Short mmCIF file of C-alpha atoms in Angstrom, two decimals:
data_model
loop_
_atom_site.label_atom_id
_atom_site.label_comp_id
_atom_site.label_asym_id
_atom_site.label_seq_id
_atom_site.Cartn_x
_atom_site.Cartn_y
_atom_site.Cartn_z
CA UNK A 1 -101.85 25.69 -3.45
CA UNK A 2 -100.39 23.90 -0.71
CA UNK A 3 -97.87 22.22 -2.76
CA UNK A 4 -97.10 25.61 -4.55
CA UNK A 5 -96.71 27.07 -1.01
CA UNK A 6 -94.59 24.75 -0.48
CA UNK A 7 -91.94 24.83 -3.34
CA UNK A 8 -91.71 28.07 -2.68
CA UNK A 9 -90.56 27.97 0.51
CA UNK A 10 -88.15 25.06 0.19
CA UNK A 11 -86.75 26.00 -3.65
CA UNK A 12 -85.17 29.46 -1.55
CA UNK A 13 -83.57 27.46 0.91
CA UNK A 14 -82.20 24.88 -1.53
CA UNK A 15 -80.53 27.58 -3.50
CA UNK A 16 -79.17 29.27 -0.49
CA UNK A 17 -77.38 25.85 0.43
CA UNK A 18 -76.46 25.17 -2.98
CA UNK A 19 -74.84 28.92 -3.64
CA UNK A 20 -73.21 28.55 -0.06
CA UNK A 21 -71.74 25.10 -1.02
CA UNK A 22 -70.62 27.12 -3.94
CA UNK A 23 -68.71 29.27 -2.45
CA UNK A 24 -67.04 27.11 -0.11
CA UNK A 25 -65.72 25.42 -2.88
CA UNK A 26 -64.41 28.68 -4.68
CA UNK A 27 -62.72 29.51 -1.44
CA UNK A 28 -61.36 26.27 -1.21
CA UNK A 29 -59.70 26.19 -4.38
CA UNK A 30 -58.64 29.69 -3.81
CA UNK A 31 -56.74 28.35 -1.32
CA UNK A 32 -55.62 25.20 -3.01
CA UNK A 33 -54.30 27.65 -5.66
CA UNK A 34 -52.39 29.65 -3.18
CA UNK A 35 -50.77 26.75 -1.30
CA UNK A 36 -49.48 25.03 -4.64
CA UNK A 37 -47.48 28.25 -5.22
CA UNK A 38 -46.11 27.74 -2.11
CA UNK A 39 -45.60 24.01 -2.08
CA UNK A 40 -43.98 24.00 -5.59
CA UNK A 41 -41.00 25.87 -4.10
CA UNK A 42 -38.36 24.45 -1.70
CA UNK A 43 -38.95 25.88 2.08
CA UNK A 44 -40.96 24.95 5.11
CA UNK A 45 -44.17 27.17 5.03
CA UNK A 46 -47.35 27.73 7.39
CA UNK A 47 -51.00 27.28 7.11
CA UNK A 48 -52.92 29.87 9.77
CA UNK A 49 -56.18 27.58 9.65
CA UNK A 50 -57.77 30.57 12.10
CA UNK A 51 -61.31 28.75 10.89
CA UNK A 52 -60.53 25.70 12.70
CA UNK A 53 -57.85 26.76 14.88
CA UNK A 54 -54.60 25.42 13.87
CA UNK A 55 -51.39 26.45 12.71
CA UNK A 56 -50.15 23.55 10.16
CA UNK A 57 -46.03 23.55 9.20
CA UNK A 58 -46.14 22.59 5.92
CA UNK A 59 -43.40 21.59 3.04
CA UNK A 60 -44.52 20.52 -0.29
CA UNK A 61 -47.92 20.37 0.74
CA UNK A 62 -47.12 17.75 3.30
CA UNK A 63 -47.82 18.46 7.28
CA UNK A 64 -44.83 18.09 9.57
CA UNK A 65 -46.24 19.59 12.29
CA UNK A 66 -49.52 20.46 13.38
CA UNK A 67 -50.64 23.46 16.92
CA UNK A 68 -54.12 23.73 18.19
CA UNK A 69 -55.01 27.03 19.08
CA UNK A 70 -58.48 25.93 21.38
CA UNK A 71 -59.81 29.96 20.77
CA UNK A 72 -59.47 32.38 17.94
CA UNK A 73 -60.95 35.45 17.13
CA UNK A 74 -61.12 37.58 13.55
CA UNK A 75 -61.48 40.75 13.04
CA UNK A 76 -61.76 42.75 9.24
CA UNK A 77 -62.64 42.46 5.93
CA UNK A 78 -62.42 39.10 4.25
CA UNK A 79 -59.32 38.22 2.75
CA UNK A 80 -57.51 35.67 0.21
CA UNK A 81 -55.71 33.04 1.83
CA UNK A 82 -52.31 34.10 0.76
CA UNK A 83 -49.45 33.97 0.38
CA UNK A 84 -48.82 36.39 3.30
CA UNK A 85 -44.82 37.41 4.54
CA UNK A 86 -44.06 37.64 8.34
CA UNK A 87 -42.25 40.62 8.31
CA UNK A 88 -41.76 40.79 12.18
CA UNK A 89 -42.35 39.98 15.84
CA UNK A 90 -43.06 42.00 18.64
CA UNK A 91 -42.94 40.74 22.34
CA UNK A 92 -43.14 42.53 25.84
CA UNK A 93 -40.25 39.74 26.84
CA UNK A 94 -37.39 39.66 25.48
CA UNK A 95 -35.46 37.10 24.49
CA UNK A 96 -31.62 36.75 24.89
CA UNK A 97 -29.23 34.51 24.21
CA UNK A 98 -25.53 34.02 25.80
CA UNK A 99 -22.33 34.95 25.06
CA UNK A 100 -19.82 32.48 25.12
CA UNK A 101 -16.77 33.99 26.62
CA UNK A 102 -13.61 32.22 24.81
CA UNK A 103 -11.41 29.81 27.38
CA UNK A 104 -13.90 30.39 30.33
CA UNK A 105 -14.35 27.31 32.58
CA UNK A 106 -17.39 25.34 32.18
CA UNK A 107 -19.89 26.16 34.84
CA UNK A 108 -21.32 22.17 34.48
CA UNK A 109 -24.66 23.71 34.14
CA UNK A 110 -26.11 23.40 30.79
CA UNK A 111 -26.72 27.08 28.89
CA UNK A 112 -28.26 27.12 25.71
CA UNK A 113 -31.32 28.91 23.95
CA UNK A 114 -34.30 27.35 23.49
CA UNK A 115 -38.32 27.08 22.93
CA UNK A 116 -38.40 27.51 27.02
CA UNK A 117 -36.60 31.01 26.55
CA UNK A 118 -39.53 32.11 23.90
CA UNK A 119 -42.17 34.53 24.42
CA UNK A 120 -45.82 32.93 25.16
CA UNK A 121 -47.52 36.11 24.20
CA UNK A 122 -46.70 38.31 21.29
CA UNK A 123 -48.06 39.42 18.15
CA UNK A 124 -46.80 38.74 14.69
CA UNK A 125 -47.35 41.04 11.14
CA UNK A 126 -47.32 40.59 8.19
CA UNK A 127 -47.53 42.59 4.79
CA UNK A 128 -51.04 43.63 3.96
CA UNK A 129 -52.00 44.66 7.23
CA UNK A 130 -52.21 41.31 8.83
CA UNK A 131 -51.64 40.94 12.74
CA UNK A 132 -51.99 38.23 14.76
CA UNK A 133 -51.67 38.12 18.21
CA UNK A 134 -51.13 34.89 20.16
CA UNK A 135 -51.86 34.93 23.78
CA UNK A 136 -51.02 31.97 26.27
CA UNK A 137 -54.35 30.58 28.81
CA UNK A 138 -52.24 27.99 31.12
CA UNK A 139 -52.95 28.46 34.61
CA UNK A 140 -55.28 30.64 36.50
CA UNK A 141 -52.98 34.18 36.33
CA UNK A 142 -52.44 33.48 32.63
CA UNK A 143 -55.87 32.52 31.77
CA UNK A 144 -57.24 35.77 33.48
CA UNK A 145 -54.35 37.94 31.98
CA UNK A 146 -55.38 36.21 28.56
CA UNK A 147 -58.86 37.18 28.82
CA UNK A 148 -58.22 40.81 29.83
CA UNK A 149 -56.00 40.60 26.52
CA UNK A 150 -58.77 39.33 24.70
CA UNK A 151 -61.37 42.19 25.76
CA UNK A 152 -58.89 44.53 25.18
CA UNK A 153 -58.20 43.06 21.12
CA UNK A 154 -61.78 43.34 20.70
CA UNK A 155 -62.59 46.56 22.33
CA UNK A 156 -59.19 48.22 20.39
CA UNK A 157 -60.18 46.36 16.58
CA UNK A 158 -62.67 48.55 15.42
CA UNK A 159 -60.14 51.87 15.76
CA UNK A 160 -57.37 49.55 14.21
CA UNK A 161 -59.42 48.81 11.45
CA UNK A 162 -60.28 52.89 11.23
CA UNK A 163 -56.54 54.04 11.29
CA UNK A 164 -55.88 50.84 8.22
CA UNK A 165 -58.35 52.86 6.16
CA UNK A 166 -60.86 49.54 6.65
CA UNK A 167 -57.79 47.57 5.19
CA UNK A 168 -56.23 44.40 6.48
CA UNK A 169 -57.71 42.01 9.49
CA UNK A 170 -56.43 40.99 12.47
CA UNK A 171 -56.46 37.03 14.42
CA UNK A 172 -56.48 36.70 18.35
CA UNK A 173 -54.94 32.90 19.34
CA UNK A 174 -54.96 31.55 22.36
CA UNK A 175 -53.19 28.31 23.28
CA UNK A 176 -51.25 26.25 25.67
CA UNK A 177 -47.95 28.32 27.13
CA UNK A 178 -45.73 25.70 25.49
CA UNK A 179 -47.39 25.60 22.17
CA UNK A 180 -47.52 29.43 22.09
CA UNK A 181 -43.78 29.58 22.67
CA UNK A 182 -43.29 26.89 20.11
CA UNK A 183 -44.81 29.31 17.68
CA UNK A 184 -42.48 31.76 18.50
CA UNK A 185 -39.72 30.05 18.42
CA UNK A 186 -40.76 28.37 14.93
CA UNK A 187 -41.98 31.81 13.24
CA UNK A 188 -39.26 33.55 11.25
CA UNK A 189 -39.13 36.91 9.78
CA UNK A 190 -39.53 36.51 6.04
CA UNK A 191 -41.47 33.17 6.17
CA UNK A 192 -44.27 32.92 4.27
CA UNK A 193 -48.00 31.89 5.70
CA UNK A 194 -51.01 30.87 4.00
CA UNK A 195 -54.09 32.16 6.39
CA UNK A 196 -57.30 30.80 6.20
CA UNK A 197 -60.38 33.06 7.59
CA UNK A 198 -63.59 31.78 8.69
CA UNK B 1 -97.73 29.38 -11.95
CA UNK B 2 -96.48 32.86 -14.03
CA UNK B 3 -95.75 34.18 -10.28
CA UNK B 4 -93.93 31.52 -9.00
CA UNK B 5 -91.52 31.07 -12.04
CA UNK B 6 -91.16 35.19 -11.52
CA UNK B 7 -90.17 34.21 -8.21
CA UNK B 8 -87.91 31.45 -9.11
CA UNK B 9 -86.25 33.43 -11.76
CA UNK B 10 -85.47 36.55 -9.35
CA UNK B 11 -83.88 33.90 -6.35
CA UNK B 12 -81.40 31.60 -8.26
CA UNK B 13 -79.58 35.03 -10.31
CA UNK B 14 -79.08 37.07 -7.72
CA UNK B 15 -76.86 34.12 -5.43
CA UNK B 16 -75.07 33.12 -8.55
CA UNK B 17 -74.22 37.13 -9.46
CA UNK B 18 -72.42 37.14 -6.17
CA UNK B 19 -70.40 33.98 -6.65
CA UNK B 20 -69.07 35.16 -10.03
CA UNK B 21 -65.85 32.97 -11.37
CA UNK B 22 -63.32 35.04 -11.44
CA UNK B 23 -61.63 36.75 -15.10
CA UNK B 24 -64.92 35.70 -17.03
CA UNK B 25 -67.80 37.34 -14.56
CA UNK B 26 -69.99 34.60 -15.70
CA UNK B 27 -71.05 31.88 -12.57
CA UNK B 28 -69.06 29.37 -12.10
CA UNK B 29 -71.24 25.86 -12.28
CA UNK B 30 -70.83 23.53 -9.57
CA UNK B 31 -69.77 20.63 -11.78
CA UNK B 32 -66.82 22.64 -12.92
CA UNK B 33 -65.75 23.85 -9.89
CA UNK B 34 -65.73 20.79 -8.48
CA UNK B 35 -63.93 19.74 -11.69
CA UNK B 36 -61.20 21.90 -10.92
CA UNK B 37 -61.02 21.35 -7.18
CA UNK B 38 -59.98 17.56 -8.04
CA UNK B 39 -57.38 19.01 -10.43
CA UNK B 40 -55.45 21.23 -7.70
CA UNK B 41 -56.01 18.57 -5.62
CA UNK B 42 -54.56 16.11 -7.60
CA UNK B 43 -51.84 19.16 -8.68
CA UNK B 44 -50.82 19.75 -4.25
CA UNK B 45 -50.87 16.20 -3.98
CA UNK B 46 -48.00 15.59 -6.42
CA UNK B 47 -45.93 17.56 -4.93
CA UNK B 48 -45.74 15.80 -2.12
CA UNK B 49 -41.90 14.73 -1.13
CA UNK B 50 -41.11 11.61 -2.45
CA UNK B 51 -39.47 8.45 -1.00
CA UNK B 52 -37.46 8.86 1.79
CA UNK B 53 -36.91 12.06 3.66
CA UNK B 54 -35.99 13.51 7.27
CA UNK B 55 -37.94 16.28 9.50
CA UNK B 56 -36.38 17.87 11.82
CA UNK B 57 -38.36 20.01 14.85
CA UNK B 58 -36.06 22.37 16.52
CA UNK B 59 -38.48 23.40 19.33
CA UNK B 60 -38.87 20.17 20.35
CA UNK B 61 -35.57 17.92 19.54
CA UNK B 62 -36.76 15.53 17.58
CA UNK B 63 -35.96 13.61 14.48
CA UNK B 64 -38.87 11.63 12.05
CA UNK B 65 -38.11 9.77 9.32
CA UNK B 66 -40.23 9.11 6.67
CA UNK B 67 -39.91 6.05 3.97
CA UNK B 68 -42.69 6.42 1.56
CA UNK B 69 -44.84 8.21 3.00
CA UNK B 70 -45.08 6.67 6.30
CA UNK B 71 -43.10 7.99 9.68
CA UNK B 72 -40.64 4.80 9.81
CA UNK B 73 -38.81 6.26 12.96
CA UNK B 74 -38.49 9.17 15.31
CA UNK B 75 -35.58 9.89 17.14
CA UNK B 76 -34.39 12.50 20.21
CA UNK B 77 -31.62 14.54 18.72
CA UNK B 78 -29.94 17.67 20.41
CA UNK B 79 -30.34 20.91 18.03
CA UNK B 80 -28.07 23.85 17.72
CA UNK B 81 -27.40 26.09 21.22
CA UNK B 82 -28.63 29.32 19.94
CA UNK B 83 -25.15 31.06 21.91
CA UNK B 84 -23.11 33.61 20.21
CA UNK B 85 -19.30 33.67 19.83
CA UNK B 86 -17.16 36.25 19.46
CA UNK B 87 -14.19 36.44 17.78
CA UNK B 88 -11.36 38.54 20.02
CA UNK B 89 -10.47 39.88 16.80
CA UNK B 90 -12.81 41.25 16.37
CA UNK B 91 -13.65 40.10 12.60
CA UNK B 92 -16.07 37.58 13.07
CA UNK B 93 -19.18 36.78 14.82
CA UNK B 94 -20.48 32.78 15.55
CA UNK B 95 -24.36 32.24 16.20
CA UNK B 96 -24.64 28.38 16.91
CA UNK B 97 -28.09 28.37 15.39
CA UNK B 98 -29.59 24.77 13.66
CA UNK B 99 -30.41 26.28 9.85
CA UNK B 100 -34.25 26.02 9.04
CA UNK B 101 -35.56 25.25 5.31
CA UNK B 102 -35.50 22.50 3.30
CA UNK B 103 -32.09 20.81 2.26
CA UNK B 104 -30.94 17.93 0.89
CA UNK B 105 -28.26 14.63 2.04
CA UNK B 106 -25.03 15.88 -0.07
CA UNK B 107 -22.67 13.09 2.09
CA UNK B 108 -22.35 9.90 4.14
CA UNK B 109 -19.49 8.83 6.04
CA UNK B 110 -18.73 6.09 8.45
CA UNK B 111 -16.31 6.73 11.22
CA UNK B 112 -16.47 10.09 10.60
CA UNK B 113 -13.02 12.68 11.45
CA UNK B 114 -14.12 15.87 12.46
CA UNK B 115 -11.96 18.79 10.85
CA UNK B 116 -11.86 21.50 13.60
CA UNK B 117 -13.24 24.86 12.65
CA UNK B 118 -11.48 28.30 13.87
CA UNK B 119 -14.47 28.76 16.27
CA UNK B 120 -13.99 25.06 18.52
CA UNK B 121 -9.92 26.64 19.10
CA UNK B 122 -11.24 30.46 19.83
CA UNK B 123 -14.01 29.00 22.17
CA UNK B 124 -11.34 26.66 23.97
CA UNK B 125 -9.36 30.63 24.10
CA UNK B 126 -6.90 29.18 21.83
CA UNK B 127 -6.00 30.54 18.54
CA UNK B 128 -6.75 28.52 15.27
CA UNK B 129 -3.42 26.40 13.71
CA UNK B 130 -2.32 27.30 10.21
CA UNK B 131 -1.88 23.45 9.51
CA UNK B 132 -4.61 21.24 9.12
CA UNK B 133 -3.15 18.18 11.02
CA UNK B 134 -3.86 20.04 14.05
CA UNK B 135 -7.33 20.47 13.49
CA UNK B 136 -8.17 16.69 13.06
CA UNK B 137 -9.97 14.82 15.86
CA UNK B 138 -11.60 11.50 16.05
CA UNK B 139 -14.26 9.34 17.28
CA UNK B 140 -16.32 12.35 18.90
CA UNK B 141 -18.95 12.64 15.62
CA UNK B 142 -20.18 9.03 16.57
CA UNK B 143 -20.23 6.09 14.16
CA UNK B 144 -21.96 8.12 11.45
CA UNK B 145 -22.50 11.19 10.08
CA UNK B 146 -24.71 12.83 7.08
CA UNK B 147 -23.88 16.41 5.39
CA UNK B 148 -26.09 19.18 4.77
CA UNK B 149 -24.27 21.35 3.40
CA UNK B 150 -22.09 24.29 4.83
CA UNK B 151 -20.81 22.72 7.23
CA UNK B 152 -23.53 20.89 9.00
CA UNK B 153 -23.82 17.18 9.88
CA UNK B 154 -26.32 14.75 11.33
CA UNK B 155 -23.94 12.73 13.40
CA UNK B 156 -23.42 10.82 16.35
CA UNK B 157 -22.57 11.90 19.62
CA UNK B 158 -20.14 11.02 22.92
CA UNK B 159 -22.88 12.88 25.05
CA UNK B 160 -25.67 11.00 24.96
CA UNK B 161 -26.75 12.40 28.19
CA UNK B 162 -27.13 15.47 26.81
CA UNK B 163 -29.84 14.40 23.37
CA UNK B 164 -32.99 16.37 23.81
CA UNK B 165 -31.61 19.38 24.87
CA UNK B 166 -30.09 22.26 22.23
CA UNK B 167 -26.34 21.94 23.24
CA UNK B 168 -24.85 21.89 19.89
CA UNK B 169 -23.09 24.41 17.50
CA UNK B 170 -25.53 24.23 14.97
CA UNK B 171 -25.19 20.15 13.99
CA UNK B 172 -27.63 17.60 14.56
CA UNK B 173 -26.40 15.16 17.32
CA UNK B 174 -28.39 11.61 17.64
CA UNK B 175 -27.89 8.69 19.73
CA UNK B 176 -26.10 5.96 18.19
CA UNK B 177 -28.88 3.17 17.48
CA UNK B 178 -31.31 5.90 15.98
CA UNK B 179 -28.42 7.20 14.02
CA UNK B 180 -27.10 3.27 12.64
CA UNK B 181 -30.90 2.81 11.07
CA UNK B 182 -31.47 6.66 9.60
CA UNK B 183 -27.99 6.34 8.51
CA UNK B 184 -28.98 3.19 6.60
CA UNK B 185 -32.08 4.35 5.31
CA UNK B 186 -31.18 7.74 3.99
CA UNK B 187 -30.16 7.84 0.65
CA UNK B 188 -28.19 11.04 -0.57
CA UNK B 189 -29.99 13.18 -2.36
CA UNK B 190 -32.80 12.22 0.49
CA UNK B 191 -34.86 15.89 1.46
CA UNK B 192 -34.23 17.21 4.53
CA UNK B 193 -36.87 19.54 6.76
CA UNK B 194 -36.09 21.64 9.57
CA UNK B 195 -38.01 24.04 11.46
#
């Protein structure tokens, strides 16, 4: 009886295991799927790793440059990994670039447009309903003003999700000023993302 | 021993029902699914670029090059300026923007001429010669230079105090001993990657 007791309480927790291995490995070649549509054509895409917390800039499957983001947050339904389009950026700062004015004198100072000149916290969408927001957490005023962000993405999700009709999902970042403005500066409109979900 | 099988039975269906392969609605088995992970794997893998092949990273200014597979060198370079020009004719517009994607070596040249375009005379305030003799000018490209296509080189540079920072018009600029080895490693046809 013992041993019966037993199998029965160690044969659910096998299968549990087994039928969550099971579906890692369906999601994973989900996404295997998904990238080798991407990777078969020419381009530089991204890989949104949200589950791990990395953005990956990809070409033909190979990494050429990989961001950490050291928090992230999800919010919706569970989604395929892709491929998603960026179809724009939004950003309290704006960014501006200068106008060369023919035959003027050089100053001597250097003038140019660059990652420094990017946004550190924005939010990026995509079709489907996608959003993700990126927030930077250097320094004591931006770490505070990116947790007040934060409470505010989570408290504001649930009537997001309402007004999609329960559609889409949203991803809170938050990273290093530098490595948030490096995101900027490296996301265009029209790019295409592969985004991985917890 | 009729109850426990009972058991058994009801357990393993219902986690396979949810895990249902797609198209067919039957479970997928482990063995094939892992079956057909290795295949995609083996399917991303070969699509890997081949041989030799440049990256470039706008945000940061730098250069890797990659010989089989391995980062053989990495190299400062100065990226495009981002600054807009505008022609006082109105007609055309200049955004001095590095192109992103994926391209590919189309040229090599050593002691490389650079052909003036209309927007280095309209910058200067001057207006663009109808001759082309006037537009010739040498030894500022460097010892070397690569095409990309439309216009845009990886070359060489008389400012070497400015590589690392985006001060160009849209070219690649590298100092002159990274340049001599990528130059002699990069075959054309060799992929080219920048973001």
């Amino acid at each position: 009886m013992a041993c019966i007791a037993l199998l029965s309480v160690s044969a659910p927790t096998a299968w549990a295991s087994e039928a969550q291995e099971r579906v890692a490995l369906m999601r994973e070649n989900a996404r295997i799927e998904a990238e080798i549509k991407l990777a078969s054509k020419p381009g530089v895409y991204f890989v949104l790793d949200a589950a791990n917390g990395k953005l990956i800039v990809k070409a033909h499957g190979k990494a050429l440059r990989e961001l950490a983001f050291p928090e992230a947050l999800c919010w919706g339904k569970d989604a395929p990994p892709g491929p998603y389009t960026l179809k724009s950026l939004a950003a309290m700062k704006k960014t501006k670039r200068k106008e060369i004015i023919p035959g003027a004198e050089e100053s001597g100072e250097l003038d140019f447009f660059d990652v420094n000149d990017m946004p550190s916290d924005f939010r990026m969408f995509f079709e489907g309903g996608l959003e993700v927001t990126v927030a930077s957490s250097s320094g004591a005023i931006s770490g505070m003003a990116a947790w007040v962000g934060k409470t505010l993405w989570r408290f504001t999700q649930p009537f997001k999700s309402v007004r999609r009709g329960g559609a889409g999902f949203s991803i809170w970042l938050a990273t290093d000023e530098l490595t948030a403005k490096s995101v900027y500066w490296s996301a265009a409109p029209e790019s295409s993302w592969l985004v991985l979900l917890p | 021993m009729a109850a426990l099988c009972a058991a058994l039975l009801l357990l393993k269906p219902m986690a396979a029902m949810s895990e249902a392969d797609s198209g067919s609605g039957k479970p997928a088995s482990m063995a094939s699914l892992k079956k057909k992970n290795a295949s995609l794997m083996r399917k991303l893998e070969s699509l890997d670029p081949k041989g030799t092949y440049l990256v470039v990273d706008t945000a940061s200014n730098v250069l890797k090059l990659h010989k089989s597979g391995k980062l053989s060198r990495e190299a400062r370079i100065s990226a495009g300026s981002g600054n807009v020009l505008d022609d006082p004719s109105g007609d055309r517009q200049w955004v001095f923007d590095t192109p992103r994607g994926e391209f590919h070596i189309r040229s090599k040249q050593t002691d490389p001429v650079w052909i003036k375009p209309d927007w280095a005379f309209i910058e200067e305030g001057q207006a663009p010669p109808a001759g082309m003799k006037e537009r010739y000018e040498e030894g500022v490209l460097g010892d070397y230079a690569m095409g990309f296509g439309n216009g845009f080189f990886i070359h060489g540079t008389l400012y070497t105090r400015l590589i690392g920072f985006n001060v160009t018009h849209g070219c690649i600029r590298v100092g002159d001993d990274d340049l001599k080895e990528i130059f002699a490693a990069t075959p054309i046809g060799a992929k080219l990657f920048i973001f």
